[in-house]
Coordinates of C-alpha atoms in Angstrom, one line a residue:
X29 CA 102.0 87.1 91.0
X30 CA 100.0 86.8 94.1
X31 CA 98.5 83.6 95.2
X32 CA 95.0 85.3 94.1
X33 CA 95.9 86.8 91.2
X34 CA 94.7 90.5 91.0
X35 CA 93.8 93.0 87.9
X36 CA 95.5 95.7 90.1
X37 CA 99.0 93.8 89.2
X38 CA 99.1 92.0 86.0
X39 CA 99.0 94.0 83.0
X40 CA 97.9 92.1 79.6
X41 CA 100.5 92.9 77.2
X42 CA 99.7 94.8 74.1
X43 CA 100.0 92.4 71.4
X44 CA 97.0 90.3 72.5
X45 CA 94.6 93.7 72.3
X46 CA 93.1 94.1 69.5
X47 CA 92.8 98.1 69.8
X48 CA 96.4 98.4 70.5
X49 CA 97.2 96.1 67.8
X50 CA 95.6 98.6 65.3
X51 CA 97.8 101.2 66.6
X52 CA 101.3 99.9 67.2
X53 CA 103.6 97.6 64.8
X54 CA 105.3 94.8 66.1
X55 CA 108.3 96.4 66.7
X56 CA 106.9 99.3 69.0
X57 CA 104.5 96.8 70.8
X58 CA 107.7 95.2 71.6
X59 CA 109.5 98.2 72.9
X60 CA 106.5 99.0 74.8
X61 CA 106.5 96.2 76.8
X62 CA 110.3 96.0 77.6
X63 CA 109.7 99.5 78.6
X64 CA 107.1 98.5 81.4
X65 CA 109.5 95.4 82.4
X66 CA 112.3 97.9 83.2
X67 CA 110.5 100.2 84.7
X68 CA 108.8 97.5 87.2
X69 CA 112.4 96.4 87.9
X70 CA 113.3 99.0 90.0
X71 CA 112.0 98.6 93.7
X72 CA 110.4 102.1 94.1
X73 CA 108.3 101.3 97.3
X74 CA 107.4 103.9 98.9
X75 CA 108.8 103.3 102.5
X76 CA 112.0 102.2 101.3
X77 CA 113.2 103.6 98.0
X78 CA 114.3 107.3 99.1
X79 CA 116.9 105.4 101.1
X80 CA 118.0 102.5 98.6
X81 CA 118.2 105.2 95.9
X82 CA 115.6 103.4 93.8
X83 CA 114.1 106.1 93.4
X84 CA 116.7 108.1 91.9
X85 CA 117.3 105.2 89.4
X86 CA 113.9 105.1 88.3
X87 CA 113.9 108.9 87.8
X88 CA 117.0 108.7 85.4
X89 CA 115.3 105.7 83.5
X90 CA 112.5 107.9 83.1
X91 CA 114.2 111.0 82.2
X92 CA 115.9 109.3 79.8
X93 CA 113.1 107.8 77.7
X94 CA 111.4 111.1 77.6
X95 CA 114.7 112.9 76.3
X96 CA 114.8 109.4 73.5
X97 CA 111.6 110.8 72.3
X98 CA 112.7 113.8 70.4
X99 CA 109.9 116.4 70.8
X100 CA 110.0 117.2 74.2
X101 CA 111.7 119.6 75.7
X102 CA 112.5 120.8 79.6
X103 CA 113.4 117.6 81.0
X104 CA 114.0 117.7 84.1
X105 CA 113.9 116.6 87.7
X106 CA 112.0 119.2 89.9
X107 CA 114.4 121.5 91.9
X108 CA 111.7 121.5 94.6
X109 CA 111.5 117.9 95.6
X110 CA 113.9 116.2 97.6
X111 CA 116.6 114.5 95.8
X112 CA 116.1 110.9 96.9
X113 CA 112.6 111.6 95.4
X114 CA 112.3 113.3 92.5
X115 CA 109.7 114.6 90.5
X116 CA 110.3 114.4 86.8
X117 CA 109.1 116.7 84.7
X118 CA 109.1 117.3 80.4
X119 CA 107.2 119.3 78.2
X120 CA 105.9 119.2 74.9
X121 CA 105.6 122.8 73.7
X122 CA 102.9 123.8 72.1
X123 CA 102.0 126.4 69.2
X124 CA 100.1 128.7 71.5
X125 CA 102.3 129.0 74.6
X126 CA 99.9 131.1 76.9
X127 CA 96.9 129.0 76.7
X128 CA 96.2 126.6 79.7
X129 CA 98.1 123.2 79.7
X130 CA 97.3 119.6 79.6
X131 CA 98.9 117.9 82.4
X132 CA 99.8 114.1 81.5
X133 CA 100.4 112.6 85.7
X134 CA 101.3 109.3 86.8
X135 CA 103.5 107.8 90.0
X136 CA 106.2 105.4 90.0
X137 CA 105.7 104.4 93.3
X138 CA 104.7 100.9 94.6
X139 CA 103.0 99.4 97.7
X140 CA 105.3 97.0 99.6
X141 CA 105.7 93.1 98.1
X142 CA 106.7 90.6 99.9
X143 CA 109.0 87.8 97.5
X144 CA 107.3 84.7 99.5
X145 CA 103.6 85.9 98.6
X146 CA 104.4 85.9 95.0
X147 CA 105.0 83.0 92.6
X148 CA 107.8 85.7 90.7
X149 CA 110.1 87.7 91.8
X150 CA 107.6 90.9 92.2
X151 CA 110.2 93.5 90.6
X152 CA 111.7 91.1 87.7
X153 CA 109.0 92.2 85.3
X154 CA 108.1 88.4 84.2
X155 CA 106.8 88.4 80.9
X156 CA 104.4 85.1 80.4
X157 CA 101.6 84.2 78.4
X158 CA 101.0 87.3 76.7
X159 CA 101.3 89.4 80.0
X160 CA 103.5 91.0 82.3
X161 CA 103.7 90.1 86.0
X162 CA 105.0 92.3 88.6
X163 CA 104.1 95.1 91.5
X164 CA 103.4 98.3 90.0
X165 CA 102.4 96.7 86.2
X166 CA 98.8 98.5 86.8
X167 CA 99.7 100.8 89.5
X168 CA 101.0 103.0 87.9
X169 CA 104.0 102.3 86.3
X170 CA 102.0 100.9 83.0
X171 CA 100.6 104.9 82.7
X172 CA 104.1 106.5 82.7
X173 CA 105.3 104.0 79.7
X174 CA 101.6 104.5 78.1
X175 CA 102.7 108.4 78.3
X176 CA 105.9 107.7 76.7
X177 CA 104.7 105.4 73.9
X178 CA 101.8 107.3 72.8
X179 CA 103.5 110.7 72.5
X180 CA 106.2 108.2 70.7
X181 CA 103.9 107.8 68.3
X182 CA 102.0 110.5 67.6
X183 CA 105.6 112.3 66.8
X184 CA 106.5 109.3 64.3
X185 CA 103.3 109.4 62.6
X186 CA 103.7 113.7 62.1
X187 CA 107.2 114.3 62.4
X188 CA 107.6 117.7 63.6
X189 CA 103.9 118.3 65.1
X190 CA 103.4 120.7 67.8
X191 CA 99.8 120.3 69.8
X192 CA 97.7 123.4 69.8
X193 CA 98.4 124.0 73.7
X194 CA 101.4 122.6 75.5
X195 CA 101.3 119.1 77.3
X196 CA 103.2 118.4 80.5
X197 CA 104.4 115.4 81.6
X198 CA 104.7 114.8 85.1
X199 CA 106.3 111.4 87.2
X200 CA 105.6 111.7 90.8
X201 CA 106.8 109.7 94.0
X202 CA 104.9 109.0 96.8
X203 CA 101.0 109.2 95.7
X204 CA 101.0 105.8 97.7
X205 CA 101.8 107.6 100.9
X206 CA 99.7 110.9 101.0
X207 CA 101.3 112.2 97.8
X208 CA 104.2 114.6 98.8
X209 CA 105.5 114.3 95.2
X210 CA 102.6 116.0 93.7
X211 CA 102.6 118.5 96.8
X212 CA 106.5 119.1 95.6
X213 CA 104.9 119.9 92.2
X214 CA 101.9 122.2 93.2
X215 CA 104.6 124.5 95.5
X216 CA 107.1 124.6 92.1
X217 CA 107.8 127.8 90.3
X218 CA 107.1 125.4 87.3
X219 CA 103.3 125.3 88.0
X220 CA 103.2 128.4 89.3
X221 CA 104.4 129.9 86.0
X222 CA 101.8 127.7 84.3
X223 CA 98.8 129.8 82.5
X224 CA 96.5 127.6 83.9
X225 CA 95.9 123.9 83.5
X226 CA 93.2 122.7 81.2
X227 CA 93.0 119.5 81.4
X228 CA 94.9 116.8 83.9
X229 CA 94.4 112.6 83.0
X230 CA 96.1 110.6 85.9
X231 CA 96.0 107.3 87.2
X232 CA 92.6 105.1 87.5
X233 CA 91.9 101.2 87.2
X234 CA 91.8 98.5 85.0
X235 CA 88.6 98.1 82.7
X236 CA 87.7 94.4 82.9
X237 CA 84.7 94.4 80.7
X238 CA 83.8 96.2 77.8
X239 CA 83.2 99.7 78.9
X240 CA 85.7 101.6 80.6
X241 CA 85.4 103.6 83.7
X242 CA 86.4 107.2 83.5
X243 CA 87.0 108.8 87.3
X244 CA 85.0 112.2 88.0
X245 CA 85.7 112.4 91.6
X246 CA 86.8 110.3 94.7
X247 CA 86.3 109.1 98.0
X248 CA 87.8 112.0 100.9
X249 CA 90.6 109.6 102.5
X250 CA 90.7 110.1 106.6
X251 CA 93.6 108.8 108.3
X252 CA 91.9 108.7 112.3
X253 CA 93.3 108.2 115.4
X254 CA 91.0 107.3 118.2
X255 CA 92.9 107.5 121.5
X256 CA 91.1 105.8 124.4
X257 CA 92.0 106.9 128.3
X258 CA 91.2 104.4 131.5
X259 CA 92.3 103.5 134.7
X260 CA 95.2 101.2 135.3
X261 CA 96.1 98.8 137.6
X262 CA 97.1 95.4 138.4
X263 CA 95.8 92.6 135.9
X264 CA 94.8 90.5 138.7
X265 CA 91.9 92.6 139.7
X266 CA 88.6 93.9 137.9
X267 CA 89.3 97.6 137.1
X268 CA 86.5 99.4 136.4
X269 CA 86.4 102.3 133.2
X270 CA 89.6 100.8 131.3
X271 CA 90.9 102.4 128.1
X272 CA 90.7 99.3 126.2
X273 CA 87.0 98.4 127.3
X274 CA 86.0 101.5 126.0
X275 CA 87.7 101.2 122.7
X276 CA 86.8 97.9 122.2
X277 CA 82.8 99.8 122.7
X278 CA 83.9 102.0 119.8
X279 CA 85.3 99.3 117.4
X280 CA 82.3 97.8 117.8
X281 CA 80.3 100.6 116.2
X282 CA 83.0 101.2 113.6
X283 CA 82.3 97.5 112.5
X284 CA 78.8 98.0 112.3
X285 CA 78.6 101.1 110.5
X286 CA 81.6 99.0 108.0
X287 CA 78.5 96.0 107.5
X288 CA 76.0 98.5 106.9
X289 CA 78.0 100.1 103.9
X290 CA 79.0 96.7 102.5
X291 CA 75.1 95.5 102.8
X292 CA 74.3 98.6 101.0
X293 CA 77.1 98.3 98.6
X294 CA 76.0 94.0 97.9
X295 CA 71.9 95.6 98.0
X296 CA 71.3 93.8 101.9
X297 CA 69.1 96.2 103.7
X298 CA 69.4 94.4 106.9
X299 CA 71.9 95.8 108.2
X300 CA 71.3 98.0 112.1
X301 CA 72.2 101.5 111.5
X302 CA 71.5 102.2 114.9
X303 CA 75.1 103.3 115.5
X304 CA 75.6 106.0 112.6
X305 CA 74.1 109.2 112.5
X306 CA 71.0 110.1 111.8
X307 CA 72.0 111.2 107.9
X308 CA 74.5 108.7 107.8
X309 CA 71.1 105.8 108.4
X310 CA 69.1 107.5 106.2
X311 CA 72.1 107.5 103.3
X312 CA 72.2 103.7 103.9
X313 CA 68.5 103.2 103.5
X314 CA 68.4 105.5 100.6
X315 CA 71.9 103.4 99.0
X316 CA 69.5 100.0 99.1
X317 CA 66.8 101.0 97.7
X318 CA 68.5 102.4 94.9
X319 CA 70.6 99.2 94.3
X320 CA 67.5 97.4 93.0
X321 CA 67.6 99.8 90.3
X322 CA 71.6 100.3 89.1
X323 CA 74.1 98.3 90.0
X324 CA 76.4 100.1 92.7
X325 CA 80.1 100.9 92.6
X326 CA 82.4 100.9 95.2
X327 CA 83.0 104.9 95.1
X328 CA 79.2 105.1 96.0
X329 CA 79.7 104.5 99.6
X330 CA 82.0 104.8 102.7
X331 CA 84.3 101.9 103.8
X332 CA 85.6 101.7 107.1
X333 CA 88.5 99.5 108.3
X334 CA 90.6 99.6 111.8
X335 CA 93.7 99.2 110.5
X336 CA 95.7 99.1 114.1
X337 CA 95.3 98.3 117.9
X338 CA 97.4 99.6 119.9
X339 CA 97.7 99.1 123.9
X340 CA 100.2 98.2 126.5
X341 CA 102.6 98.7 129.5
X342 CA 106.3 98.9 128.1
X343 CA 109.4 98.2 130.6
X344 CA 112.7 97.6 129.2
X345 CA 111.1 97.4 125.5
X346 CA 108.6 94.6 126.4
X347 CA 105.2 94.5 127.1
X348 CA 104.3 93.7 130.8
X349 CA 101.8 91.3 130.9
X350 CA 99.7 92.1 134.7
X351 CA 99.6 95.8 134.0
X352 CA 96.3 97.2 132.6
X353 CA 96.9 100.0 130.1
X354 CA 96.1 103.7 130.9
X355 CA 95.6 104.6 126.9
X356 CA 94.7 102.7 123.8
X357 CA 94.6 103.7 120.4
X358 CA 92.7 102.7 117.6
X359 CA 93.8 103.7 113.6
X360 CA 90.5 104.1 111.2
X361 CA 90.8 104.2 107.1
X362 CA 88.0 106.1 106.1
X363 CA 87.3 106.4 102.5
X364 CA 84.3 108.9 102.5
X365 CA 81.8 108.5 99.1
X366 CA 81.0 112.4 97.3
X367 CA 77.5 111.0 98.4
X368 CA 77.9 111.2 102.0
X369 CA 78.9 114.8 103.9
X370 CA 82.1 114.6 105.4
X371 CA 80.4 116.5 108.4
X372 CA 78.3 113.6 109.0
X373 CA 81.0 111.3 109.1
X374 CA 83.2 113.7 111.9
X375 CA 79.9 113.8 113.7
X376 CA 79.6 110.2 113.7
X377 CA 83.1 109.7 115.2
X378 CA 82.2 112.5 118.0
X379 CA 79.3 110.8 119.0
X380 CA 80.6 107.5 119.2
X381 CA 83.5 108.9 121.4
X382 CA 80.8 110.4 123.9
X383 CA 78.5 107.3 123.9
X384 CA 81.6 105.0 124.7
X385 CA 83.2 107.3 127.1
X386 CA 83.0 105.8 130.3
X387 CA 83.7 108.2 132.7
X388 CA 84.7 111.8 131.2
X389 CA 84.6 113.9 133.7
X390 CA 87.2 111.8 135.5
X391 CA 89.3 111.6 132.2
X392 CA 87.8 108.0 131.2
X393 CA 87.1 108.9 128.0
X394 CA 88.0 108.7 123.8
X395 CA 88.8 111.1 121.2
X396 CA 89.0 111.4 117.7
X397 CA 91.7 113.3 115.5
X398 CA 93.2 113.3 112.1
X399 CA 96.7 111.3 111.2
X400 CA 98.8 114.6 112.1
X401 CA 101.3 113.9 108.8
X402 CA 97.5 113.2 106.7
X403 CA 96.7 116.8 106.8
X404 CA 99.0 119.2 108.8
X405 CA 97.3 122.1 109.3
X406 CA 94.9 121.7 106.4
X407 CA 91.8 120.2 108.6
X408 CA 89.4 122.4 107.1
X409 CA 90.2 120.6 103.8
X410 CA 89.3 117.0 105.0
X411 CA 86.0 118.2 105.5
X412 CA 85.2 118.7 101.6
X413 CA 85.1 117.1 98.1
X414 CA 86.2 118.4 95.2
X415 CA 84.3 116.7 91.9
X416 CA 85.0 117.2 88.2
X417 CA 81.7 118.3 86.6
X418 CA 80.7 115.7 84.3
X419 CA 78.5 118.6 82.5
X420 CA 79.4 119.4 78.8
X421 CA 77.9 122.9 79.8
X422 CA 80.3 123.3 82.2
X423 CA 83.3 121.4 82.0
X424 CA 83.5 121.0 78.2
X425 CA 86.8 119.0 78.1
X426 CA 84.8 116.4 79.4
X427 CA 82.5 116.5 76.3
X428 CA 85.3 116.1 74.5
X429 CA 87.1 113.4 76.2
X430 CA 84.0 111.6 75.7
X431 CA 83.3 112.6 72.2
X432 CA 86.8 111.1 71.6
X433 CA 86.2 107.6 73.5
X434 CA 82.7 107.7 71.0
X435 CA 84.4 108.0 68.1
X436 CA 87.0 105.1 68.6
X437 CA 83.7 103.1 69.2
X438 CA 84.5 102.6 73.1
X439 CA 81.8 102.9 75.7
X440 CA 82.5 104.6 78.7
X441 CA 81.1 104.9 82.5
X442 CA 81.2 107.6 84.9
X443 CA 82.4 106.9 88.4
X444 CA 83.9 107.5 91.4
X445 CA 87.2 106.4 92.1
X446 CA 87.4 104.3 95.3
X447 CA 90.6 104.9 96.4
X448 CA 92.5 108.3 96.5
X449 CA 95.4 109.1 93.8
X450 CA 96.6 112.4 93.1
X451 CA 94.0 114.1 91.2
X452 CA 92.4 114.8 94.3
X453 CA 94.7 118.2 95.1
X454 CA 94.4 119.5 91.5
X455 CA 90.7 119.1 91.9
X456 CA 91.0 121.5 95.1
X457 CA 93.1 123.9 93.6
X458 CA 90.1 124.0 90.6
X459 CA 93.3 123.8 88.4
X460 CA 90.8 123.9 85.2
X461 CA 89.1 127.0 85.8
X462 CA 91.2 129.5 83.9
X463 CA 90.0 127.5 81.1
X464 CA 86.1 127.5 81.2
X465 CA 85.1 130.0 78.8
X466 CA 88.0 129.0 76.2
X467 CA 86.8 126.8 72.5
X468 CA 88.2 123.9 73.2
X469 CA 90.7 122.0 71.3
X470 CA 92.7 119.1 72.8
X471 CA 96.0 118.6 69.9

């Protein structure tokens, strides 16, 4: 595990939960949790695994538990995804064949771990003390064995049961890195054959207390590059309008703006919002003052991080050290709360640009743009969210995902997620709609 350890990657193994307990034997706990070992074993990082081929292992693993179950049917990897990352794909047919589907979503790719951070080999799936240690135990690869074992048991406890509508099962590569596996899926003839999709569960976190947290929306992800343009010259002298003084003027501003939503976030309203818009500042104001009265997530507001800096004169492959760079660049991760206007933000960004520009009309200036492999040629779609209602009159499978949680005697909260996962594109499609005016009935 890491040297903090983190909920995001150890995963509490079933036999010490008491509602899990209740609903597996020994024996299938058991087999649960050597599933989830396994499938941590295999070293699916995103960066790396198309060419090790872990990928491809993983996908076999996973094809072949969901052909061991029995009841499913279609298995498959997805002709439309690459072959060193494939999409896996099953079905569980249903008695009613052209109403919309229930699509059950997960990845099995990891973030990067490096061996001398951990104290366990990261991918050996170290069982200890009642839980599992390992990247990817929470994210996600314990959803794509929950998947397995719960249609596992369902099937053993009605042999031969068919659900009133038919549930897809979906294993995707690549959510960590913008989510071209679930892109491969949306362009398939398999979903575009679909009648619809009714309802979609996919990844979220870990619930550490006693309620759990049930993801209506998240925050808008914006990959930016600010490029910075200056004179250049000799290091030995004082050259005036310089790329990297005016970026450093911007970074500046960025951090601010970052205090300001981590005050409002932690309920400090002492933060200057001099630097952010003018709806952005009154947002912050408006996010304090409603801390005193409910305690705040962190989907409520927008972080902001520089992730890279980026400046230099290169000769020979090495940075010259007396040579003042004519460009610098600056990377932004911008999560961007439902409560804020994703207009607001991309004004924000022009204006700090313009109010840090030194010299424009001599080309001393900055600029803003999107990560070109973030959003291709799909701008206009980084500058909206897409929410699930959480109104029973409107969206009445959430009524009934709740009604379910009731019944079991489990509380649950409404939030927003505060990363981005997958979810995010079928909520742009508005893959649910087809399905509005149907009487629900989940299985």
């Amino acid at each position: 595990m890491p040297p903090q350890e983190t909920p995001s990657e150890v995963a509490t193994t079933p036999e010490v939960g008491a509602v899990t307990k209740a609903c597996l034997t020994a024996a299938e706990a058991e087999r649960a949790i050597a599933s989830l070992c396994k499938l941590v074993s295999y070293e699916t990082v995103s960066g790396t695994a198309p060419s090790t081929g872990a990928y491809l292992d993983c996908s076999r693993y996973l094809v072949e538990e969901l052909e061991g179950l029995g009841c499913l049917d279609n298995v498959h990897l997805l002709p439309e995804a690459p072959g060193h990352s494939p999409v896996v794909v099953a079905r569980w047919t249903g008695q009613d064949e052209g109403l919309p589907v229930v699509l059950l979503n997960s990845h099995y790719d990891v973030v990067p771990a490096s061996a001398e951070d951990w104290t366990v080999e990261p991918f050996g799936g170290v069982r200890r003390d009642g839980r599992v240690y390992g990247r990817g135990t929470q994210d996600m690869k314990c959803v794509c064995v929950q998947y397995i074992e719960a249609i596992r048991k369902i099937s053993s406890l009605k042999p031969g049961f068919r659900p009133k509508r038919s549930v897809y099962i979906s294993f995707v590569p690549d959510e960590e890195v913008g989510g071209s596996g679930m892109a491969a899926f949306l362009s398939s003839a398999l979903y575009k054959s679909l009648p619809g999709i009714a309802l979609a569960l996919d990844e979220g976190l870990a619930s550490e207390g006693g309620k759990y947290s049930v993801f209506y929306g998240e925050r808008l992800p914006w990959w930016v590059d600010v490029t910075a343009t200056g004179n250049t010259g000799h290091g030995s002298r004082f050259i005036e309008n310089t790329a990297v003084e005016q970026l450093v003027e911007l970074a500046n501003r960025a951090l601010a703006f970052r205090k300001g939503q981590r005050d409002a976030l932690h309920g400090a309203d002492h933060s200057d919002h001099h630097n952010c818009s003018h709806a952005v500042a009154a947002k912050n104001r408006r996010l304090a003052k409603e801390r005193a009265r409910q305690k705040m997530q962190m989907g409520d507001v927008t972080s902001l991080n520089i992730t890279t800096l980026q400046a230099g004169v290169k000769a020979g492959g090495k940075f010259v050290y007396n040579c003042v760079p004519p460009t610098a660049t600056a990377s932004l991760d911008i999560r961007i709360s439902p409560h804020d206007n994703p207009e607001d933000i991309g004004n924000m960004l022009t204006a700090w640009c313009q109010e840090c520009s030194a010299d424009p009309d001599n080309g001393h200036k900055l600029s803003w743009d999107f990560l070109r492999d973030q959003c291709g040629d799909a701008k206009n779609d980084m500058m909206k969210h897409a929410l699930t209602s959480t109104d029973p009159a409107v969206n009445p499978w959430y009524a009934i995902f709740g009604g379910a949680l009731a019944a079991m005697g489990q509380k649950f909260s409404p939030e927003v997620f505060p990363a981005a996962t997958d979810s995010r594109f079928l909520r742009a499609l508005g893959a649910r709609r087809s399905a509005i005016k149907e009487k629900f009935k989940l299985l």
